[in-house]
Amino acid sequence: MQSVRMAPIIDGLLVVLSMLNNVQFVMSHPTHPGNIGAAARAMKNMGLSQLSLINPKQFPCAEATQRASGAQDILANAGVYDSLDQAIAGSRLVVGTSARSRTLPWPMLEPRELAEKIAQEPSTHPVAILFGTENSGLTNSELQLCHYHVAIPANPNYSSLNIASAMQLIAYELRMAALKFEHLETASEAEVDPGELPATAEQMDQMIKHFEQVLESTGYLDPVKPKMLELRLRRLFGKAQVTDSEFRMLRGILASIKKFE
């Protein structure tokens, strides 16, 4: 009888783990190893395990291990990359943390909205959440790779958050959303049409470059004065949430245009 009563609890935990295991926290150019360790601890508190580091100044490092305080397994399994493109290549949803307004407005979410959006996505959608350097945050070029920006609604008179604290807040919202939606049946990979999955970050990069090549050949794009074309295309396709099948269709259309040069 005990095993029967435990079954729904176990099933619910599996749904929570499926969602959280699908989320990657990416720290871009972290300069303080202590923050890396504190980030790992914050992640493990909330059940997240995927940590990626872009060109960390010091890693591995004893200070990071000490600050991890029991989350050394996350540090041991952390991915270390030379570029952000490498880290997010397979991600189908990329979100950048930012408190700054931009020249070109970008779709914005609060942490709770982001967490609920992720919780309702199929478990086959890898998600990357980007965190910038301790002093200046994410660069404009890094933020332009994102589908959404997420901002923590802190005190406007003192909105600067330690990076590990920001990660803790977002990780908490992710866990709460996972617990809230654990009763929903999660689609298995076999039930998801691969062609209807969102295009990956790598596919998006390929498509943007293809568009620029074709538009330059037709005379629409002046490479000397691009007028933020790449940025606007990224925002357009990000809002459209282009799928894998749509990506292939668009690449085919672009290839057909090139034939008439």
PDB file of C-alpha atoms in Angstrom:
ATOM      1  CA  MET A   1       0.000   0.000   0.000  1.00  0.00           C
ATOM      2  CA  GLN A   2       2.848   2.381   0.810  1.00  0.00           C
ATOM      3  CA  SER A   3       4.309   2.033  -2.684  1.00  0.00           C
ATOM      4  CA  VAL A   4       0.909   2.856  -4.221  1.00  0.00           C
ATOM      5  CA  ARG A   5       0.602   6.030  -2.136  1.00  0.00           C
ATOM      6  CA  MET A   6       4.140   7.075  -3.032  1.00  0.00           C
ATOM      7  CA  ALA A   7       3.652   6.694  -6.812  1.00  0.00           C
ATOM      8  CA  PRO A   8       1.995  10.113  -7.448  1.00  0.00           C
ATOM      9  CA  ILE A   9       4.698  11.811  -5.333  1.00  0.00           C
ATOM     10  CA  ILE A  10       7.468  10.104  -7.286  1.00  0.00           C
ATOM     11  CA  ASP A  11       5.801  10.962 -10.607  1.00  0.00           C
ATOM     12  CA  GLY A  12       5.514  14.596  -9.530  1.00  0.00           C
ATOM     13  CA  LEU A  13       9.163  14.742  -8.525  1.00  0.00           C
ATOM     14  CA  LEU A  14      10.157  13.316 -11.898  1.00  0.00           C
ATOM     15  CA  VAL A  15       8.238  16.109 -13.655  1.00  0.00           C
ATOM     16  CA  VAL A  16       9.979  18.725 -11.483  1.00  0.00           C
ATOM     17  CA  LEU A  17      13.396  17.195 -12.137  1.00  0.00           C
ATOM     18  CA  SER A  18      12.691  16.957 -15.875  1.00  0.00           C
ATOM     19  CA  MET A  19      12.017  20.683 -16.066  1.00  0.00           C
ATOM     20  CA  LEU A  20      14.878  21.800 -13.827  1.00  0.00           C
ATOM     21  CA  ASN A  21      17.414  19.495 -15.492  1.00  0.00           C
ATOM     22  CA  ASN A  22      16.546  21.145 -18.770  1.00  0.00           C
ATOM     23  CA  VAL A  23      17.621  24.624 -17.608  1.00  0.00           C
ATOM     24  CA  GLN A  24      21.216  25.758 -18.010  1.00  0.00           C
ATOM     25  CA  PHE A  25      22.568  28.735 -16.071  1.00  0.00           C
ATOM     26  CA  VAL A  26      25.339  30.457 -18.036  1.00  0.00           C
ATOM     27  CA  MET A  27      27.802  32.830 -16.354  1.00  0.00           C
ATOM     28  CA  SER A  28      29.581  35.015 -18.898  1.00  0.00           C
ATOM     29  CA  HIS A  29      33.160  36.021 -18.038  1.00  0.00           C
ATOM     30  CA  PRO A  30      32.845  35.698 -14.243  1.00  0.00           C
ATOM     31  CA  THR A  31      35.738  37.484 -12.527  1.00  0.00           C
ATOM     32  CA  HIS A  32      35.306  36.332  -8.909  1.00  0.00           C
ATOM     33  CA  PRO A  33      35.641  32.584  -8.216  1.00  0.00           C
ATOM     34  CA  GLY A  34      33.694  32.981  -4.982  1.00  0.00           C
ATOM     35  CA  ASN A  35      30.636  33.991  -6.991  1.00  0.00           C
ATOM     36  CA  ILE A  36      30.931  30.828  -9.077  1.00  0.00           C
ATOM     37  CA  GLY A  37      30.864  28.730  -5.916  1.00  0.00           C
ATOM     38  CA  ALA A  38      27.963  30.713  -4.454  1.00  0.00           C
ATOM     39  CA  ALA A  39      26.080  30.312  -7.738  1.00  0.00           C
ATOM     40  CA  ALA A  40      26.558  26.538  -7.624  1.00  0.00           C
ATOM     41  CA  ARG A  41      25.206  26.470  -4.074  1.00  0.00           C
ATOM     42  CA  ALA A  42      22.186  28.583  -5.042  1.00  0.00           C
ATOM     43  CA  MET A  43      21.448  26.270  -7.943  1.00  0.00           C
ATOM     44  CA  LYS A  44      21.678  23.083  -5.894  1.00  0.00           C
ATOM     45  CA  ASN A  45      19.378  24.571  -3.238  1.00  0.00           C
ATOM     46  CA  MET A  46      16.649  24.764  -5.879  1.00  0.00           C
ATOM     47  CA  GLY A  47      17.398  21.509  -7.703  1.00  0.00           C
ATOM     48  CA  LEU A  48      19.220  22.876 -10.748  1.00  0.00           C
ATOM     49  CA  SER A  49      22.419  21.216 -11.928  1.00  0.00           C
ATOM     50  CA  GLN A  50      23.550  22.615 -15.302  1.00  0.00           C
ATOM     51  CA  LEU A  51      26.147  25.381 -14.951  1.00  0.00           C
ATOM     52  CA  SER A  52      28.187  26.771 -17.843  1.00  0.00           C
ATOM     53  CA  LEU A  53      31.046  29.274 -17.628  1.00  0.00           C
ATOM     54  CA  ILE A  54      32.290  31.501 -20.438  1.00  0.00           C
ATOM     55  CA  ASN A  55      35.973  32.373 -20.060  1.00  0.00           C
ATOM     56  CA  PRO A  56      36.070  32.453 -16.235  1.00  0.00           C
ATOM     57  CA  LYS A  57      38.999  34.447 -14.879  1.00  0.00           C
ATOM     58  CA  GLN A  58      39.814  31.767 -12.260  1.00  0.00           C
ATOM     59  CA  PHE A  59      38.414  28.252 -12.493  1.00  0.00           C
ATOM     60  CA  PRO A  60      38.891  25.691 -11.051  1.00  0.00           C
ATOM     61  CA  CYS A  61      39.688  27.524  -7.845  1.00  0.00           C
ATOM     62  CA  ALA A  62      39.795  26.644  -4.151  1.00  0.00           C
ATOM     63  CA  GLU A  63      37.677  29.688  -3.287  1.00  0.00           C
ATOM     64  CA  ALA A  64      34.912  28.536  -5.637  1.00  0.00           C
ATOM     65  CA  THR A  65      34.993  25.056  -4.100  1.00  0.00           C
ATOM     66  CA  GLN A  66      34.821  26.486  -0.582  1.00  0.00           C
ATOM     67  CA  ARG A  67      31.902  28.798  -1.389  1.00  0.00           C
ATOM     68  CA  ALA A  68      30.013  25.956  -3.101  1.00  0.00           C
ATOM     69  CA  SER A  69      29.562  24.387   0.370  1.00  0.00           C
ATOM     70  CA  GLY A  70      28.291  20.957  -0.670  1.00  0.00           C
ATOM     71  CA  ALA A  71      27.554  21.779  -4.312  1.00  0.00           C
ATOM     72  CA  GLN A  72      30.998  20.745  -5.559  1.00  0.00           C
ATOM     73  CA  ASP A  73      29.379  18.252  -7.931  1.00  0.00           C
ATOM     74  CA  ILE A  74      27.896  21.151  -9.916  1.00  0.00           C
ATOM     75  CA  LEU A  75      31.342  22.736 -10.197  1.00  0.00           C
ATOM     76  CA  ALA A  76      32.873  19.420 -11.238  1.00  0.00           C
ATOM     77  CA  ASN A  77      30.323  18.991 -14.016  1.00  0.00           C
ATOM     78  CA  ALA A  78      30.272  22.637 -15.139  1.00  0.00           C
ATOM     79  CA  GLY A  79      30.912  23.278 -18.817  1.00  0.00           C
ATOM     80  CA  VAL A  80      33.672  25.770 -19.619  1.00  0.00           C
ATOM     81  CA  TYR A  81      33.519  27.464 -23.030  1.00  0.00           C
ATOM     82  CA  ASP A  82      35.491  29.969 -25.049  1.00  0.00           C
ATOM     83  CA  SER A  83      32.385  31.693 -26.404  1.00  0.00           C
ATOM     84  CA  LEU A  84      28.723  32.156 -25.612  1.00  0.00           C
ATOM     85  CA  ASP A  85      27.764  30.747 -29.010  1.00  0.00           C
ATOM     86  CA  GLN A  86      29.322  27.414 -28.021  1.00  0.00           C
ATOM     87  CA  ALA A  87      27.505  27.282 -24.697  1.00  0.00           C
ATOM     88  CA  ILE A  88      24.018  27.964 -26.058  1.00  0.00           C
ATOM     89  CA  ALA A  89      24.274  26.251 -29.459  1.00  0.00           C
ATOM     90  CA  GLY A  90      21.684  23.570 -28.617  1.00  0.00           C
ATOM     91  CA  SER A  91      19.331  25.800 -26.595  1.00  0.00           C
ATOM     92  CA  ARG A  92      15.826  26.360 -27.950  1.00  0.00           C
ATOM     93  CA  LEU A  93      15.037  29.210 -25.546  1.00  0.00           C
ATOM     94  CA  VAL A  94      17.705  31.766 -24.569  1.00  0.00           C
ATOM     95  CA  VAL A  95      17.007  34.405 -21.910  1.00  0.00           C
ATOM     96  CA  GLY A  96      19.324  37.191 -20.778  1.00  0.00           C
ATOM     97  CA  THR A  97      19.218  38.921 -17.401  1.00  0.00           C
ATOM     98  CA  SER A  98      19.233  42.696 -17.722  1.00  0.00           C
ATOM     99  CA  ALA A  99      18.084  45.728 -15.772  1.00  0.00           C
ATOM    100  CA  ARG A 100      19.024  48.230 -18.460  1.00  0.00           C
ATOM    101  CA  SER A 101      16.799  49.692 -21.145  1.00  0.00           C
ATOM    102  CA  ARG A 102      18.021  49.172 -24.711  1.00  0.00           C
ATOM    103  CA  THR A 103      18.034  51.269 -27.874  1.00  0.00           C
ATOM    104  CA  LEU A 104      15.768  48.694 -29.528  1.00  0.00           C
ATOM    105  CA  PRO A 105      13.054  47.416 -27.149  1.00  0.00           C
ATOM    106  CA  TRP A 106      13.188  43.669 -26.471  1.00  0.00           C
ATOM    107  CA  PRO A 107      10.484  41.313 -25.116  1.00  0.00           C
ATOM    108  CA  MET A 108      10.755  41.510 -21.317  1.00  0.00           C
ATOM    109  CA  LEU A 109       9.675  39.100 -18.595  1.00  0.00           C
ATOM    110  CA  GLU A 110       9.770  39.135 -14.828  1.00  0.00           C
ATOM    111  CA  PRO A 111      11.299  36.043 -13.160  1.00  0.00           C
ATOM    112  CA  ARG A 112       7.921  34.530 -12.275  1.00  0.00           C
ATOM    113  CA  GLU A 113       6.604  34.983 -15.815  1.00  0.00           C
ATOM    114  CA  LEU A 114       9.753  33.390 -17.195  1.00  0.00           C
ATOM    115  CA  ALA A 115       9.526  30.432 -14.818  1.00  0.00           C
ATOM    116  CA  GLU A 116       5.889  29.743 -15.679  1.00  0.00           C
ATOM    117  CA  LYS A 117       6.652  29.976 -19.383  1.00  0.00           C
ATOM    118  CA  ILE A 118       9.442  27.419 -19.041  1.00  0.00           C
ATOM    119  CA  ALA A 119       7.278  25.140 -16.894  1.00  0.00           C
ATOM    120  CA  GLN A 120       4.632  24.951 -19.625  1.00  0.00           C
ATOM    121  CA  GLU A 121       7.098  24.108 -22.405  1.00  0.00           C
ATOM    122  CA  PRO A 122       7.716  20.471 -23.430  1.00  0.00           C
ATOM    123  CA  SER A 123      10.584  18.841 -21.564  1.00  0.00           C
ATOM    124  CA  THR A 124      12.514  18.553 -24.833  1.00  0.00           C
ATOM    125  CA  HIS A 125      13.193  22.316 -24.940  1.00  0.00           C
ATOM    126  CA  PRO A 126      16.679  23.072 -23.573  1.00  0.00           C
ATOM    127  CA  VAL A 127      16.740  26.509 -21.927  1.00  0.00           C
ATOM    128  CA  ALA A 128      19.740  28.789 -21.310  1.00  0.00           C
ATOM    129  CA  ILE A 129      19.538  31.689 -18.842  1.00  0.00           C
ATOM    130  CA  LEU A 130      22.453  34.091 -19.183  1.00  0.00           C
ATOM    131  CA  PHE A 131      24.131  36.099 -16.417  1.00  0.00           C
ATOM    132  CA  GLY A 132      26.749  38.744 -17.186  1.00  0.00           C
ATOM    133  CA  THR A 133      29.879  39.943 -15.444  1.00  0.00           C
ATOM    134  CA  GLU A 134      29.646  41.164 -11.864  1.00  0.00           C
ATOM    135  CA  ASN A 135      30.386  44.793 -12.759  1.00  0.00           C
ATOM    136  CA  SER A 136      28.619  45.426 -16.051  1.00  0.00           C
ATOM    137  CA  GLY A 137      26.248  42.538 -16.744  1.00  0.00           C
ATOM    138  CA  LEU A 138      25.660  41.146 -20.213  1.00  0.00           C
ATOM    139  CA  THR A 139      26.917  43.063 -23.227  1.00  0.00           C
ATOM    140  CA  ASN A 140      24.577  44.321 -25.939  1.00  0.00           C
ATOM    141  CA  SER A 141      25.841  41.652 -28.343  1.00  0.00           C
ATOM    142  CA  GLU A 142      25.133  38.920 -25.758  1.00  0.00           C
ATOM    143  CA  LEU A 143      21.648  40.246 -25.065  1.00  0.00           C
ATOM    144  CA  GLN A 144      20.917  40.292 -28.791  1.00  0.00           C
ATOM    145  CA  LEU A 145      21.260  36.500 -28.858  1.00  0.00           C
ATOM    146  CA  CYS A 146      18.281  36.151 -26.504  1.00  0.00           C
ATOM    147  CA  HIS A 147      14.603  35.518 -27.189  1.00  0.00           C
ATOM    148  CA  TYR A 148      13.652  37.396 -24.016  1.00  0.00           C
ATOM    149  CA  HIS A 149      15.237  39.588 -21.366  1.00  0.00           C
ATOM    150  CA  VAL A 150      14.371  39.025 -17.709  1.00  0.00           C
ATOM    151  CA  ALA A 151      14.580  41.765 -15.089  1.00  0.00           C
ATOM    152  CA  ILE A 152      14.229  41.370 -11.326  1.00  0.00           C
ATOM    153  CA  PRO A 153      11.882  44.131 -10.062  1.00  0.00           C
ATOM    154  CA  ALA A 154      14.254  45.355  -7.349  1.00  0.00           C
ATOM    155  CA  ASN A 155      14.280  48.724  -5.584  1.00  0.00           C
ATOM    156  CA  PRO A 156      14.836  51.230  -8.432  1.00  0.00           C
ATOM    157  CA  ASN A 157      16.973  53.347  -6.104  1.00  0.00           C
ATOM    158  CA  TYR A 158      19.277  50.407  -5.387  1.00  0.00           C
ATOM    159  CA  SER A 159      18.755  47.732  -8.023  1.00  0.00           C
ATOM    160  CA  SER A 160      22.256  46.217  -8.166  1.00  0.00           C
ATOM    161  CA  LEU A 161      22.193  42.558  -7.130  1.00  0.00           C
ATOM    162  CA  ASN A 162      25.084  40.209  -6.449  1.00  0.00           C
ATOM    163  CA  ILE A 163      25.133  37.695  -9.296  1.00  0.00           C
ATOM    164  CA  ALA A 164      24.648  34.699  -6.993  1.00  0.00           C
ATOM    165  CA  SER A 165      21.672  36.452  -5.366  1.00  0.00           C
ATOM    166  CA  ALA A 166      20.122  37.084  -8.778  1.00  0.00           C
ATOM    167  CA  MET A 167      20.635  33.433  -9.705  1.00  0.00           C
ATOM    168  CA  GLN A 168      19.074  32.349  -6.397  1.00  0.00           C
ATOM    169  CA  LEU A 169      15.951  34.430  -7.053  1.00  0.00           C
ATOM    170  CA  ILE A 170      15.454  33.093 -10.560  1.00  0.00           C
ATOM    171  CA  ALA A 171      16.226  29.520  -9.458  1.00  0.00           C
ATOM    172  CA  TYR A 172      13.602  29.847  -6.705  1.00  0.00           C
ATOM    173  CA  GLU A 173      10.950  30.983  -9.192  1.00  0.00           C
ATOM    174  CA  LEU A 174      11.855  28.080 -11.487  1.00  0.00           C
ATOM    175  CA  ARG A 175      11.418  25.587  -8.683  1.00  0.00           C
ATOM    176  CA  MET A 176       8.105  27.081  -7.551  1.00  0.00           C
ATOM    177  CA  ALA A 177       6.802  26.976 -11.128  1.00  0.00           C
ATOM    178  CA  ALA A 178       7.932  23.375 -11.513  1.00  0.00           C
ATOM    179  CA  LEU A 179       6.109  22.405  -8.329  1.00  0.00           C
ATOM    180  CA  LYS A 180       3.010  24.296  -9.458  1.00  0.00           C
ATOM    181  CA  PHE A 181       2.885  22.555 -12.833  1.00  0.00           C
ATOM    182  CA  GLU A 182       3.994  19.104 -11.690  1.00  0.00           C
ATOM    183  CA  HIS A 183       0.426  17.812 -11.972  1.00  0.00           C
ATOM    184  CA  LEU A 184       0.428  18.496 -15.715  1.00  0.00           C
ATOM    185  CA  GLU A 185       1.327  15.587 -17.954  1.00  0.00           C
ATOM    186  CA  THR A 186       4.708  16.243 -19.548  1.00  0.00           C
ATOM    187  CA  ALA A 187       4.973  15.284 -23.218  1.00  0.00           C
ATOM    188  CA  SER A 188       7.567  12.611 -23.886  1.00  0.00           C
ATOM    189  CA  GLU A 189      10.112  13.046 -26.637  1.00  0.00           C
ATOM    190  CA  ALA A 190       8.272  10.457 -28.705  1.00  0.00           C
ATOM    191  CA  GLU A 191       5.090  12.582 -28.610  1.00  0.00           C
ATOM    192  CA  VAL A 192       6.766  15.796 -29.758  1.00  0.00           C
ATOM    193  CA  ASP A 193       7.048  16.428 -33.494  1.00  0.00           C
ATOM    194  CA  PRO A 194      10.747  17.319 -33.967  1.00  0.00           C
ATOM    195  CA  GLY A 195       9.799  19.742 -36.723  1.00  0.00           C
ATOM    196  CA  GLU A 196       7.690  21.759 -34.283  1.00  0.00           C
ATOM    197  CA  LEU A 197      10.467  22.244 -31.740  1.00  0.00           C
ATOM    198  CA  PRO A 198      11.801  25.816 -31.552  1.00  0.00           C
ATOM    199  CA  ALA A 199      14.891  26.432 -33.640  1.00  0.00           C
ATOM    200  CA  THR A 200      18.125  26.242 -31.667  1.00  0.00           C
ATOM    201  CA  ALA A 201      20.429  29.199 -31.070  1.00  0.00           C
ATOM    202  CA  GLU A 202      22.870  27.686 -33.561  1.00  0.00           C
ATOM    203  CA  GLN A 203      20.166  27.427 -36.228  1.00  0.00           C
ATOM    204  CA  MET A 204      19.147  31.025 -35.573  1.00  0.00           C
ATOM    205  CA  ASP A 205      22.724  32.193 -36.129  1.00  0.00           C
ATOM    206  CA  GLN A 206      22.886  30.255 -39.402  1.00  0.00           C
ATOM    207  CA  MET A 207      19.634  31.755 -40.615  1.00  0.00           C
ATOM    208  CA  ILE A 208      20.607  35.345 -39.743  1.00  0.00           C
ATOM    209  CA  LYS A 209      23.904  34.979 -41.602  1.00  0.00           C
ATOM    210  CA  HIS A 210      22.083  33.449 -44.591  1.00  0.00           C
ATOM    211  CA  PHE A 211      19.618  36.357 -44.665  1.00  0.00           C
ATOM    212  CA  GLU A 212      22.444  38.878 -44.568  1.00  0.00           C
ATOM    213  CA  GLN A 213      24.271  37.153 -47.432  1.00  0.00           C
ATOM    214  CA  VAL A 214      21.163  37.093 -49.625  1.00  0.00           C
ATOM    215  CA  LEU A 215      20.074  40.641 -48.784  1.00  0.00           C
ATOM    216  CA  GLU A 216      23.563  41.936 -49.487  1.00  0.00           C
ATOM    217  CA  SER A 217      23.551  40.204 -52.882  1.00  0.00           C
ATOM    218  CA  THR A 218      20.166  41.743 -53.765  1.00  0.00           C
ATOM    219  CA  GLY A 219      21.327  45.207 -52.741  1.00  0.00           C
ATOM    220  CA  TYR A 220      18.886  45.541 -49.857  1.00  0.00           C
ATOM    221  CA  LEU A 221      21.654  45.380 -47.245  1.00  0.00           C
ATOM    222  CA  ASP A 222      24.537  47.815 -47.338  1.00  0.00           C
ATOM    223  CA  PRO A 223      27.275  46.141 -45.239  1.00  0.00           C
ATOM    224  CA  VAL A 224      28.815  49.560 -44.559  1.00  0.00           C
ATOM    225  CA  LYS A 225      25.518  50.888 -43.148  1.00  0.00           C
ATOM    226  CA  PRO A 226      23.582  47.815 -41.922  1.00  0.00           C
ATOM    227  CA  LYS A 227      21.098  49.939 -39.907  1.00  0.00           C
ATOM    228  CA  MET A 228      20.741  47.340 -37.121  1.00  0.00           C
ATOM    229  CA  LEU A 229      19.371  44.778 -39.598  1.00  0.00           C
ATOM    230  CA  GLU A 230      20.846  41.812 -37.716  1.00  0.00           C
ATOM    231  CA  LEU A 231      19.413  43.053 -34.448  1.00  0.00           C
ATOM    232  CA  ARG A 232      15.962  43.600 -35.944  1.00  0.00           C
ATOM    233  CA  LEU A 233      15.978  40.171 -37.614  1.00  0.00           C
ATOM    234  CA  ARG A 234      16.893  38.526 -34.320  1.00  0.00           C
ATOM    235  CA  ARG A 235      14.074  40.313 -32.545  1.00  0.00           C
ATOM    236  CA  LEU A 236      11.620  39.413 -35.316  1.00  0.00           C
ATOM    237  CA  PHE A 237      12.468  35.709 -35.393  1.00  0.00           C
ATOM    238  CA  GLY A 238      12.670  35.567 -31.619  1.00  0.00           C
ATOM    239  CA  LYS A 239       9.141  36.924 -31.261  1.00  0.00           C
ATOM    240  CA  ALA A 240       7.928  34.570 -33.986  1.00  0.00           C
ATOM    241  CA  GLN A 241       9.437  31.590 -32.127  1.00  0.00           C
ATOM    242  CA  VAL A 242      10.569  29.990 -35.383  1.00  0.00           C
ATOM    243  CA  THR A 243      10.340  26.194 -35.340  1.00  0.00           C
ATOM    244  CA  ASP A 244      12.772  23.696 -36.806  1.00  0.00           C
ATOM    245  CA  SER A 245      10.530  23.074 -39.846  1.00  0.00           C
ATOM    246  CA  GLU A 246      10.069  26.819 -40.413  1.00  0.00           C
ATOM    247  CA  PHE A 247      13.827  27.305 -40.144  1.00  0.00           C
ATOM    248  CA  ARG A 248      14.387  24.729 -42.883  1.00  0.00           C
ATOM    249  CA  MET A 249      11.670  26.326 -45.028  1.00  0.00           C
ATOM    250  CA  LEU A 250      13.215  29.794 -44.706  1.00  0.00           C
ATOM    251  CA  ARG A 251      16.693  28.471 -45.484  1.00  0.00           C
ATOM    252  CA  GLY A 252      15.250  26.776 -48.588  1.00  0.00           C
ATOM    253  CA  ILE A 253      13.602  30.025 -49.719  1.00  0.00           C
ATOM    254  CA  LEU A 254      16.869  31.917 -49.273  1.00  0.00           C
ATOM    255  CA  ALA A 255      18.774  29.252 -51.203  1.00  0.00           C
ATOM    256  CA  SER A 256      16.269  29.490 -54.061  1.00  0.00           C
ATOM    257  CA  ILE A 257      16.735  33.280 -54.230  1.00  0.00           C
ATOM    258  CA  LYS A 258      20.496  32.865 -54.495  1.00  0.00           C
ATOM    259  CA  LYS A 259      20.031  30.733 -57.624  1.00  0.00           C
ATOM    260  CA  PHE A 260      18.805  33.765 -59.588  1.00  0.00           C
ATOM    261  CA  GLU A 261      21.879  35.927 -59.004  1.00  0.00           C
TER     262      GLU A 261
END
